[in-house]
mmCIF file with all atom_site columns, C-alpha atoms in Angstrom:
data_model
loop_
_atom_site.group_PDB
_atom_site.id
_atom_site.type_symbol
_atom_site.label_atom_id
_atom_site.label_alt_id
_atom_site.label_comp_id
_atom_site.label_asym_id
_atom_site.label_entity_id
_atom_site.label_seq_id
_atom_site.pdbx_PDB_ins_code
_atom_site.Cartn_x
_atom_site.Cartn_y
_atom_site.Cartn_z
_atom_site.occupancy
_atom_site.B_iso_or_equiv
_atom_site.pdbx_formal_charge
_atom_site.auth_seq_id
_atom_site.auth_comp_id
_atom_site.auth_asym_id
_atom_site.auth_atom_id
_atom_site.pdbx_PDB_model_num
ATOM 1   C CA . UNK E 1 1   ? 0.000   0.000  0.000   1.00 0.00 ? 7   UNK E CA 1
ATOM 2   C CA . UNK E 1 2   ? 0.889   3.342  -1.105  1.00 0.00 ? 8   UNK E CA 1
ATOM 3   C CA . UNK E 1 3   ? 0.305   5.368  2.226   1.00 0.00 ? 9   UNK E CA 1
ATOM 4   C CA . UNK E 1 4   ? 1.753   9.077  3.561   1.00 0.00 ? 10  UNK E CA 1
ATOM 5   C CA . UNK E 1 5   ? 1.239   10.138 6.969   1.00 0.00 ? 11  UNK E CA 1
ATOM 6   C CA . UNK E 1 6   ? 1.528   13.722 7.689   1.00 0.00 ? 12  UNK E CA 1
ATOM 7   C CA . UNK E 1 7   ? 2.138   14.126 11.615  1.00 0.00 ? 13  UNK E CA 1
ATOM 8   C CA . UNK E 1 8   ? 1.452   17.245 13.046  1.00 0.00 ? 14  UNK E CA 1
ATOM 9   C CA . UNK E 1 9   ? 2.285   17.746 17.183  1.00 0.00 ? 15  UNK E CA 1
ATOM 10  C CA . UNK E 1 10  ? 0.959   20.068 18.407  1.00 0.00 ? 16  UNK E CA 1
ATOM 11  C CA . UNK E 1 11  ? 1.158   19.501 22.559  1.00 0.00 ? 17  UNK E CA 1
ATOM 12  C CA . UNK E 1 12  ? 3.873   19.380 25.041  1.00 0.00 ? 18  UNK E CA 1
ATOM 13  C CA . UNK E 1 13  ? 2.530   15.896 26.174  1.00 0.00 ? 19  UNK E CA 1
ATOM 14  C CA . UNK E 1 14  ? 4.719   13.136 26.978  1.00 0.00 ? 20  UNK E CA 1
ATOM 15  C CA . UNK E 1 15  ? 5.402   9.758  25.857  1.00 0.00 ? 21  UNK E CA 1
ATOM 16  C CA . UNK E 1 16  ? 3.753   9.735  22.896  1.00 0.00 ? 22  UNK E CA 1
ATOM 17  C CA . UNK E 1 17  ? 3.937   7.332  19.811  1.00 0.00 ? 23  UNK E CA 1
ATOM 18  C CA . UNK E 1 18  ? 6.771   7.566  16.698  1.00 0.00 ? 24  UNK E CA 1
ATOM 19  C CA . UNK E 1 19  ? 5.832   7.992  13.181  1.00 0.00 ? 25  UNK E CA 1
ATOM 20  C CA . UNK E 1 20  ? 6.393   4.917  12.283  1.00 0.00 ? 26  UNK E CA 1
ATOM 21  C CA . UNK E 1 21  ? 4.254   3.371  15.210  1.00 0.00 ? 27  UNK E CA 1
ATOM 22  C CA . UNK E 1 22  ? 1.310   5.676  13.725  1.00 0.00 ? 28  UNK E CA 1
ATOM 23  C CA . UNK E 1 23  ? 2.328   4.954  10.311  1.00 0.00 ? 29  UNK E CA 1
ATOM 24  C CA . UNK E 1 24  ? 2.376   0.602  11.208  1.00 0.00 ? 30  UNK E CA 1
ATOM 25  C CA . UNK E 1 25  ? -1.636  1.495  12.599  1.00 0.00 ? 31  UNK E CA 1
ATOM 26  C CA . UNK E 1 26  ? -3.129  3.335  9.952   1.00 0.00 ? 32  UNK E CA 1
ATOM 27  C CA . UNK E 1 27  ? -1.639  0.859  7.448   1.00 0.00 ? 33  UNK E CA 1
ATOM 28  C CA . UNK E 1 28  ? -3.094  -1.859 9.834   1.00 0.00 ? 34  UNK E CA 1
ATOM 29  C CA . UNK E 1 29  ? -7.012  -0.199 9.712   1.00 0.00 ? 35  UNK E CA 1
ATOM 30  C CA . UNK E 1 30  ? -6.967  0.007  5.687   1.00 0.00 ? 36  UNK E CA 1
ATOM 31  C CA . UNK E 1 31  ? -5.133  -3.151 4.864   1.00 0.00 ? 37  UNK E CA 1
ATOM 32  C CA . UNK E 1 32  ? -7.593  -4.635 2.225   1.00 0.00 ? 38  UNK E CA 1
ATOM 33  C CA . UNK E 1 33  ? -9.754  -1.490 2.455   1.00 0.00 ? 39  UNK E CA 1
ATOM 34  C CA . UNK E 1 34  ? -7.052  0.955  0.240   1.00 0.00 ? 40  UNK E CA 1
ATOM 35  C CA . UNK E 1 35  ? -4.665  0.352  -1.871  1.00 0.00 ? 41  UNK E CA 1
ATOM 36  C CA . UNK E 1 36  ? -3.563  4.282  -1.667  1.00 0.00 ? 42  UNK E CA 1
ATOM 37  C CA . UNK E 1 37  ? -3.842  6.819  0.699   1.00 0.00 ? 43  UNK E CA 1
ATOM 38  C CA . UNK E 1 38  ? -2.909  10.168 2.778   1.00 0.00 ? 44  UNK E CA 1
ATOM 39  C CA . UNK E 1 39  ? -3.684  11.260 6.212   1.00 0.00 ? 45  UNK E CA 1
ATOM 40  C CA . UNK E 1 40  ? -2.887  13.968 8.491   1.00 0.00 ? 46  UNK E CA 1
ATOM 41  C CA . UNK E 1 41  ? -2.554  12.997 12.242  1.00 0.00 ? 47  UNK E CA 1
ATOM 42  C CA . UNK E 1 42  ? -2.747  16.038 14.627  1.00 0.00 ? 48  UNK E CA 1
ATOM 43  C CA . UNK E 1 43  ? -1.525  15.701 18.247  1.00 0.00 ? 49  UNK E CA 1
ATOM 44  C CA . UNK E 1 44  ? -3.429  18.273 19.862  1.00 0.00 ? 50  UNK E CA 1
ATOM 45  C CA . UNK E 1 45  ? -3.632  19.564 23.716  1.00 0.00 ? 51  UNK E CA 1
ATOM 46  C CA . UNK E 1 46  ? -6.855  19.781 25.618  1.00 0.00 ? 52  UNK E CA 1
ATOM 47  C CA . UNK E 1 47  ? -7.405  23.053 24.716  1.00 0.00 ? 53  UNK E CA 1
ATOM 48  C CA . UNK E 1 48  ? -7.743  22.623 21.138  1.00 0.00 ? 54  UNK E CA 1
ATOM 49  C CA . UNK E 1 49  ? -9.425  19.390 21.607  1.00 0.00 ? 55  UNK E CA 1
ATOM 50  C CA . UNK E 1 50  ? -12.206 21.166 23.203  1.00 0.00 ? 56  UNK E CA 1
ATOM 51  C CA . UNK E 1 51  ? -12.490 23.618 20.590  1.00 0.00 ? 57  UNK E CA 1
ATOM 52  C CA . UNK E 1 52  ? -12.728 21.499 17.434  1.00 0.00 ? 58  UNK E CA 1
ATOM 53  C CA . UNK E 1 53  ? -15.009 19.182 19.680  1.00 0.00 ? 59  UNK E CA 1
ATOM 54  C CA . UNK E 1 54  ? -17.745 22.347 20.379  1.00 0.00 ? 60  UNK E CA 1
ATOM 55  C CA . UNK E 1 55  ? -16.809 23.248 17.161  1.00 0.00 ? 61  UNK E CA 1
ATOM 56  C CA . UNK E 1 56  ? -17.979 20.263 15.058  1.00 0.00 ? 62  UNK E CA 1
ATOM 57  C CA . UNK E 1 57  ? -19.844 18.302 17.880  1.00 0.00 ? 63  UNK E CA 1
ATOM 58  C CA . UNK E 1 58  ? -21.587 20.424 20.074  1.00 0.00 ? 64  UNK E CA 1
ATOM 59  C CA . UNK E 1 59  ? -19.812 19.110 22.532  1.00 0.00 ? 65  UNK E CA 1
ATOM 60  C CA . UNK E 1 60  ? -18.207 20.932 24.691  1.00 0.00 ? 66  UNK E CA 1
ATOM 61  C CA . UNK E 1 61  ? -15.425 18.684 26.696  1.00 0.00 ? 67  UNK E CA 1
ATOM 62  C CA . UNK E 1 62  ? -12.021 17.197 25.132  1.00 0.00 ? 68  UNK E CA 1
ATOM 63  C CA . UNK E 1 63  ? -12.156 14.340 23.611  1.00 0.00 ? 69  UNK E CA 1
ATOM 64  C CA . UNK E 1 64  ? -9.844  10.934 22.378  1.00 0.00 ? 70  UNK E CA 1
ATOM 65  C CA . UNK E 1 65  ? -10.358 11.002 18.666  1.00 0.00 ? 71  UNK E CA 1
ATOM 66  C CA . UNK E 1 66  ? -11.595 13.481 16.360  1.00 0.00 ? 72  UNK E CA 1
ATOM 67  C CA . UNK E 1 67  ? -11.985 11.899 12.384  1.00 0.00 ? 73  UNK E CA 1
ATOM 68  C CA . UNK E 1 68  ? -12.508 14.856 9.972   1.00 0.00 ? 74  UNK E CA 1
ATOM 69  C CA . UNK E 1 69  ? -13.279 12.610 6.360   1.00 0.00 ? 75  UNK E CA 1
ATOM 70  C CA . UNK E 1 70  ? -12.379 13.855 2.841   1.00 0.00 ? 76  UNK E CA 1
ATOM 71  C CA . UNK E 1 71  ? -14.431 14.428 0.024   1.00 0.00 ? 77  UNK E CA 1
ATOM 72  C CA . UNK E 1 72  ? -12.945 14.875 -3.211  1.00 0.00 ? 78  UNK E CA 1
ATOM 73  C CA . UNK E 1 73  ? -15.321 16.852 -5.759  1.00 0.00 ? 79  UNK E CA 1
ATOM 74  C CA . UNK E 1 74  ? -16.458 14.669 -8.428  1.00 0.00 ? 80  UNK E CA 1
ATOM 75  C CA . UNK E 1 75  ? -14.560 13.627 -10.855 1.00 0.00 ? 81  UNK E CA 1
ATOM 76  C CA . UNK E 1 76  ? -11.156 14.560 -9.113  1.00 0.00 ? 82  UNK E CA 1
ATOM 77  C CA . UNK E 1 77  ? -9.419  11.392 -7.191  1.00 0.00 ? 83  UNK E CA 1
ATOM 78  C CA . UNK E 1 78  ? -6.616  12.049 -4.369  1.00 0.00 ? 84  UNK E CA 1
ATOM 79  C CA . UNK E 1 79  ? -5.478  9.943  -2.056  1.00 0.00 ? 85  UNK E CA 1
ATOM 80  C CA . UNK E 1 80  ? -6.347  12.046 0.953   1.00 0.00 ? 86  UNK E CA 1
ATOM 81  C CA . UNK E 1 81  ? -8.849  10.111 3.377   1.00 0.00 ? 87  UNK E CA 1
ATOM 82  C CA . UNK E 1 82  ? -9.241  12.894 5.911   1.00 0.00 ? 88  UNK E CA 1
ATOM 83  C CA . UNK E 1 83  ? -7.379  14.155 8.801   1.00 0.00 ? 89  UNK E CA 1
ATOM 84  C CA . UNK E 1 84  ? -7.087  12.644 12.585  1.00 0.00 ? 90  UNK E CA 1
ATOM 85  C CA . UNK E 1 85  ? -7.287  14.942 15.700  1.00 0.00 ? 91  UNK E CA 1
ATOM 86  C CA . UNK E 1 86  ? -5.974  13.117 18.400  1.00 0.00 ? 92  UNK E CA 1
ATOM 87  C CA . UNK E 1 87  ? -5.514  14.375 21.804  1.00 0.00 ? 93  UNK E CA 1
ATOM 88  C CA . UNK E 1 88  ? -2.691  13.227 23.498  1.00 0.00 ? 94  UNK E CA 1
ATOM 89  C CA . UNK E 1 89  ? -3.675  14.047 27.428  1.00 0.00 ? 95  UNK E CA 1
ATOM 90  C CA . UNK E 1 90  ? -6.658  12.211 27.046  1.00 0.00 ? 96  UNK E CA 1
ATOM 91  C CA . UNK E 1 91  ? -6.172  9.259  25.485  1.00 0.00 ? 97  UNK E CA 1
ATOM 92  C CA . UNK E 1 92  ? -3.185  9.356  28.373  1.00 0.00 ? 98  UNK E CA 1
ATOM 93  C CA . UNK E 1 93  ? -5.895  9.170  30.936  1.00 0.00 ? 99  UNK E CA 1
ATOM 94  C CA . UNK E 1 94  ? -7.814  6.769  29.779  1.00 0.00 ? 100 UNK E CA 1
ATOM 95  C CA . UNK E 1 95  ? -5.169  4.491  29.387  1.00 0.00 ? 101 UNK E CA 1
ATOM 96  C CA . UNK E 1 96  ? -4.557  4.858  32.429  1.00 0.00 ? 102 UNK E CA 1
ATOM 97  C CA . UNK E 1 97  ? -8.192  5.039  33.696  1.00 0.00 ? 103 UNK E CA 1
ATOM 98  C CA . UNK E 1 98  ? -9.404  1.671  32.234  1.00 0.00 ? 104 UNK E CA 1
ATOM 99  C CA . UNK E 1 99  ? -5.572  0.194  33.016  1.00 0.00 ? 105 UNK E CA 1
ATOM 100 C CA . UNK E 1 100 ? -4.334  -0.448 29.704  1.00 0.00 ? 106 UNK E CA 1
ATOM 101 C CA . UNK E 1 101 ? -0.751  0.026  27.918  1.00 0.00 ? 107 UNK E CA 1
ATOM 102 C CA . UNK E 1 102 ? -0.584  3.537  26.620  1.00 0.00 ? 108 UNK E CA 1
ATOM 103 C CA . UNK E 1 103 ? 0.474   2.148  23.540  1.00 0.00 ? 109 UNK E CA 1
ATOM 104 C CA . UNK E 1 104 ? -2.508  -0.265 23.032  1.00 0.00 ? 110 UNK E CA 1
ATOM 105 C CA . UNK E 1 105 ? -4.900  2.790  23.424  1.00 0.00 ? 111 UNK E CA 1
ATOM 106 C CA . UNK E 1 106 ? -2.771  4.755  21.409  1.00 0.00 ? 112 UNK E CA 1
ATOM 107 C CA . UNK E 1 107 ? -3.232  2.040  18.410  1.00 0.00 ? 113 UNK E CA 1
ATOM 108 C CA . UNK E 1 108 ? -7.002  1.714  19.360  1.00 0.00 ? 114 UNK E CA 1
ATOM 109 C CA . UNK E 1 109 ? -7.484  5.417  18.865  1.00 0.00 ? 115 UNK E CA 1
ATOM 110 C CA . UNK E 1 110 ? -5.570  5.780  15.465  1.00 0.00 ? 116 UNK E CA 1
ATOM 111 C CA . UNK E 1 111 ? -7.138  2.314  14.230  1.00 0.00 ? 117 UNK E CA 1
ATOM 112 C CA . UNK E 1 112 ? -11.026 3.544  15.607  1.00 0.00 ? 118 UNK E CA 1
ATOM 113 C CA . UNK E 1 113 ? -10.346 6.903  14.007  1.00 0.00 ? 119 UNK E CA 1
ATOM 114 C CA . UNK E 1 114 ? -8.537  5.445  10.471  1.00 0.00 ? 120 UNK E CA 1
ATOM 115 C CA . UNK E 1 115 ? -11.990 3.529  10.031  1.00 0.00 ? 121 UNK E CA 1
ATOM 116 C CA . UNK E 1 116 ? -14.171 6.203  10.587  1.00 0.00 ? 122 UNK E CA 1
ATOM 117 C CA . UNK E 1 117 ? -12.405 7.912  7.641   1.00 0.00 ? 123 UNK E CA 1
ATOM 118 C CA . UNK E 1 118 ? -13.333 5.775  5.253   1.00 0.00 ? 124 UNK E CA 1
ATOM 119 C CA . UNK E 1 119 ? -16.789 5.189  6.571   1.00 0.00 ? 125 UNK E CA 1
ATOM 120 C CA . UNK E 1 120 ? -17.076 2.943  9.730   1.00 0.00 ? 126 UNK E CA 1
ATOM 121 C CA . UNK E 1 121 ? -19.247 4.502  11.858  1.00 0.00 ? 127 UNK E CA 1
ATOM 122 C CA . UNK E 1 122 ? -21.431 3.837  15.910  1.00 0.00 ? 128 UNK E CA 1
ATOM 123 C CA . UNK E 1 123 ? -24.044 5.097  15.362  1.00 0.00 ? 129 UNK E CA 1
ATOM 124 C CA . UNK E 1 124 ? -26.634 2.747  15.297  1.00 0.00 ? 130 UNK E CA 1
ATOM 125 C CA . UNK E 1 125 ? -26.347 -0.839 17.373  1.00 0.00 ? 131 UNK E CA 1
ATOM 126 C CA . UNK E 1 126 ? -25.348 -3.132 13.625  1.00 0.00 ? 132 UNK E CA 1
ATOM 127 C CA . UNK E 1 127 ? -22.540 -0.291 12.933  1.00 0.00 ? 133 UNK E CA 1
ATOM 128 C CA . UNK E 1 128 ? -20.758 -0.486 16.171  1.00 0.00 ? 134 UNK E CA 1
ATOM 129 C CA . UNK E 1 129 ? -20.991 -4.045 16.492  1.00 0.00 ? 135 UNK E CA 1
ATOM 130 C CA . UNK E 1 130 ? -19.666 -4.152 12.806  1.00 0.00 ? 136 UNK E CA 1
ATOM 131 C CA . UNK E 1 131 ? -16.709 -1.566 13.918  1.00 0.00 ? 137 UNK E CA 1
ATOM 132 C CA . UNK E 1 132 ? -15.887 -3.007 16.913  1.00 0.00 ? 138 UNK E CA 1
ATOM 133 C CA . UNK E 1 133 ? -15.248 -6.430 15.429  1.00 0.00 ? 139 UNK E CA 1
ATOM 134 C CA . UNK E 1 134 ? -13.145 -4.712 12.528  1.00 0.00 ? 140 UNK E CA 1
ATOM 135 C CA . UNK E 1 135 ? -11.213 -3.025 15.412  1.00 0.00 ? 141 UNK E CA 1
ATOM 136 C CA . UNK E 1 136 ? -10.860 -5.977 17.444  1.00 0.00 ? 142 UNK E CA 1
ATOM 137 C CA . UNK E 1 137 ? -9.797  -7.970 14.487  1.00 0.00 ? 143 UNK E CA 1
ATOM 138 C CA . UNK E 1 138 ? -6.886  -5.860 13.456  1.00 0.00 ? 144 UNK E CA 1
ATOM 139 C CA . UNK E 1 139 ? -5.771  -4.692 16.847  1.00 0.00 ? 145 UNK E CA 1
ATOM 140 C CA . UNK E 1 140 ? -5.291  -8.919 17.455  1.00 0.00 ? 146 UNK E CA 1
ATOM 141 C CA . UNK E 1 141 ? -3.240  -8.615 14.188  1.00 0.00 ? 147 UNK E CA 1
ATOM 142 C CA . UNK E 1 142 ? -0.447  -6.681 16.422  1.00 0.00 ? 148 UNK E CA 1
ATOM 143 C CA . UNK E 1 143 ? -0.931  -8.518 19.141  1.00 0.00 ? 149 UNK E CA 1
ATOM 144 C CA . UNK E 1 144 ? -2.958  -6.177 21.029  1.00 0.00 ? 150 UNK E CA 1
ATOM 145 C CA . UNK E 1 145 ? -6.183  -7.285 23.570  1.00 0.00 ? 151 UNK E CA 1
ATOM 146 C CA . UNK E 1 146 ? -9.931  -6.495 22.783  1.00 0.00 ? 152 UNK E CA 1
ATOM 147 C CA . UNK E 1 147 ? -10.236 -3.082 24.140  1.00 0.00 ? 153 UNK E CA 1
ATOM 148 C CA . UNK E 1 148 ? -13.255 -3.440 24.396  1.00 0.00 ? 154 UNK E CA 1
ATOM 149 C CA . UNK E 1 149 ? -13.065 -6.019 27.526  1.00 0.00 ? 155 UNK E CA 1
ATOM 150 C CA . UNK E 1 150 ? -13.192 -5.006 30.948  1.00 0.00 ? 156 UNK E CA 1
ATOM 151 C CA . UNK E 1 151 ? -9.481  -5.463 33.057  1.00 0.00 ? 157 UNK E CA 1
#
């Protein structure tokens, strides 16, 4: 597969993943799905977090995973898939909140948020239980537990 990651920090958090670790999981979520593709992975604070989260959501709190999708115009074809917002302090605490390797949540969060960029979605009972399979399936892949299963 033909993939470019464009990684974009933009906290002063600790411990977080390498390029290649993020380039390894979003290769993992479209293996079979893509043959091609381009995504930008932000690493934002809780600040902006909360922002883009009001922003888009109408939520006002920080969250894990923000998944902005791309849509080309018709009849132009790029590889770009969309853009990842990840923030770093929280997927931090919920690692460490539901007592699971920060890397593990890490790869959940990029691998939950690759899939809702090219469609996956939770919002119905079928979709999630359709996503969280898919997720489960390729986290086992790298040798990572259901996340999804209590501690």
């Amino acid at each position: 597969m033909n993939l470019f990651v464009d990684l974009q920090i933009a906290t002063e958090a600790k411990q977080l993943p390498d390029a290649d670790q993020f380039n390894t999981w979003v290769r993992a979520a479209l293996d079979g799905q893509r043959d091609r593709a381009e995504v930008c992975i932000r690493l934002v604070d809780e600040v902006e977090s909360r922002e883009l989260n009001n922003t888009w959501r109408g939520k006002d709190s920080s969250t894990n995973v923000l998944s902005f999708p791309f849509e080309s115009p018709p009849g132009i074809a790029v590889d770009l898939i969309g853009d990842l917002v990840i923030c770093a302090d929280v997927v931090a605490r919920e690692a460490e909140e539901q007592s699971k390797p920060l890397l593990h949540h890490w790869a959940h969060m990029v691998i939950h948020g690759t899939l809702h960029l090219i469609g996956f979605d939770h919002i119905n009972d079928d979709e999630a239980e359709e996503m969280e399979t898919l997720e489960c399936t390729i986290l086992s892949r790298l040798n990572i537990p259901d996340p999804y299963q209590s501690a």
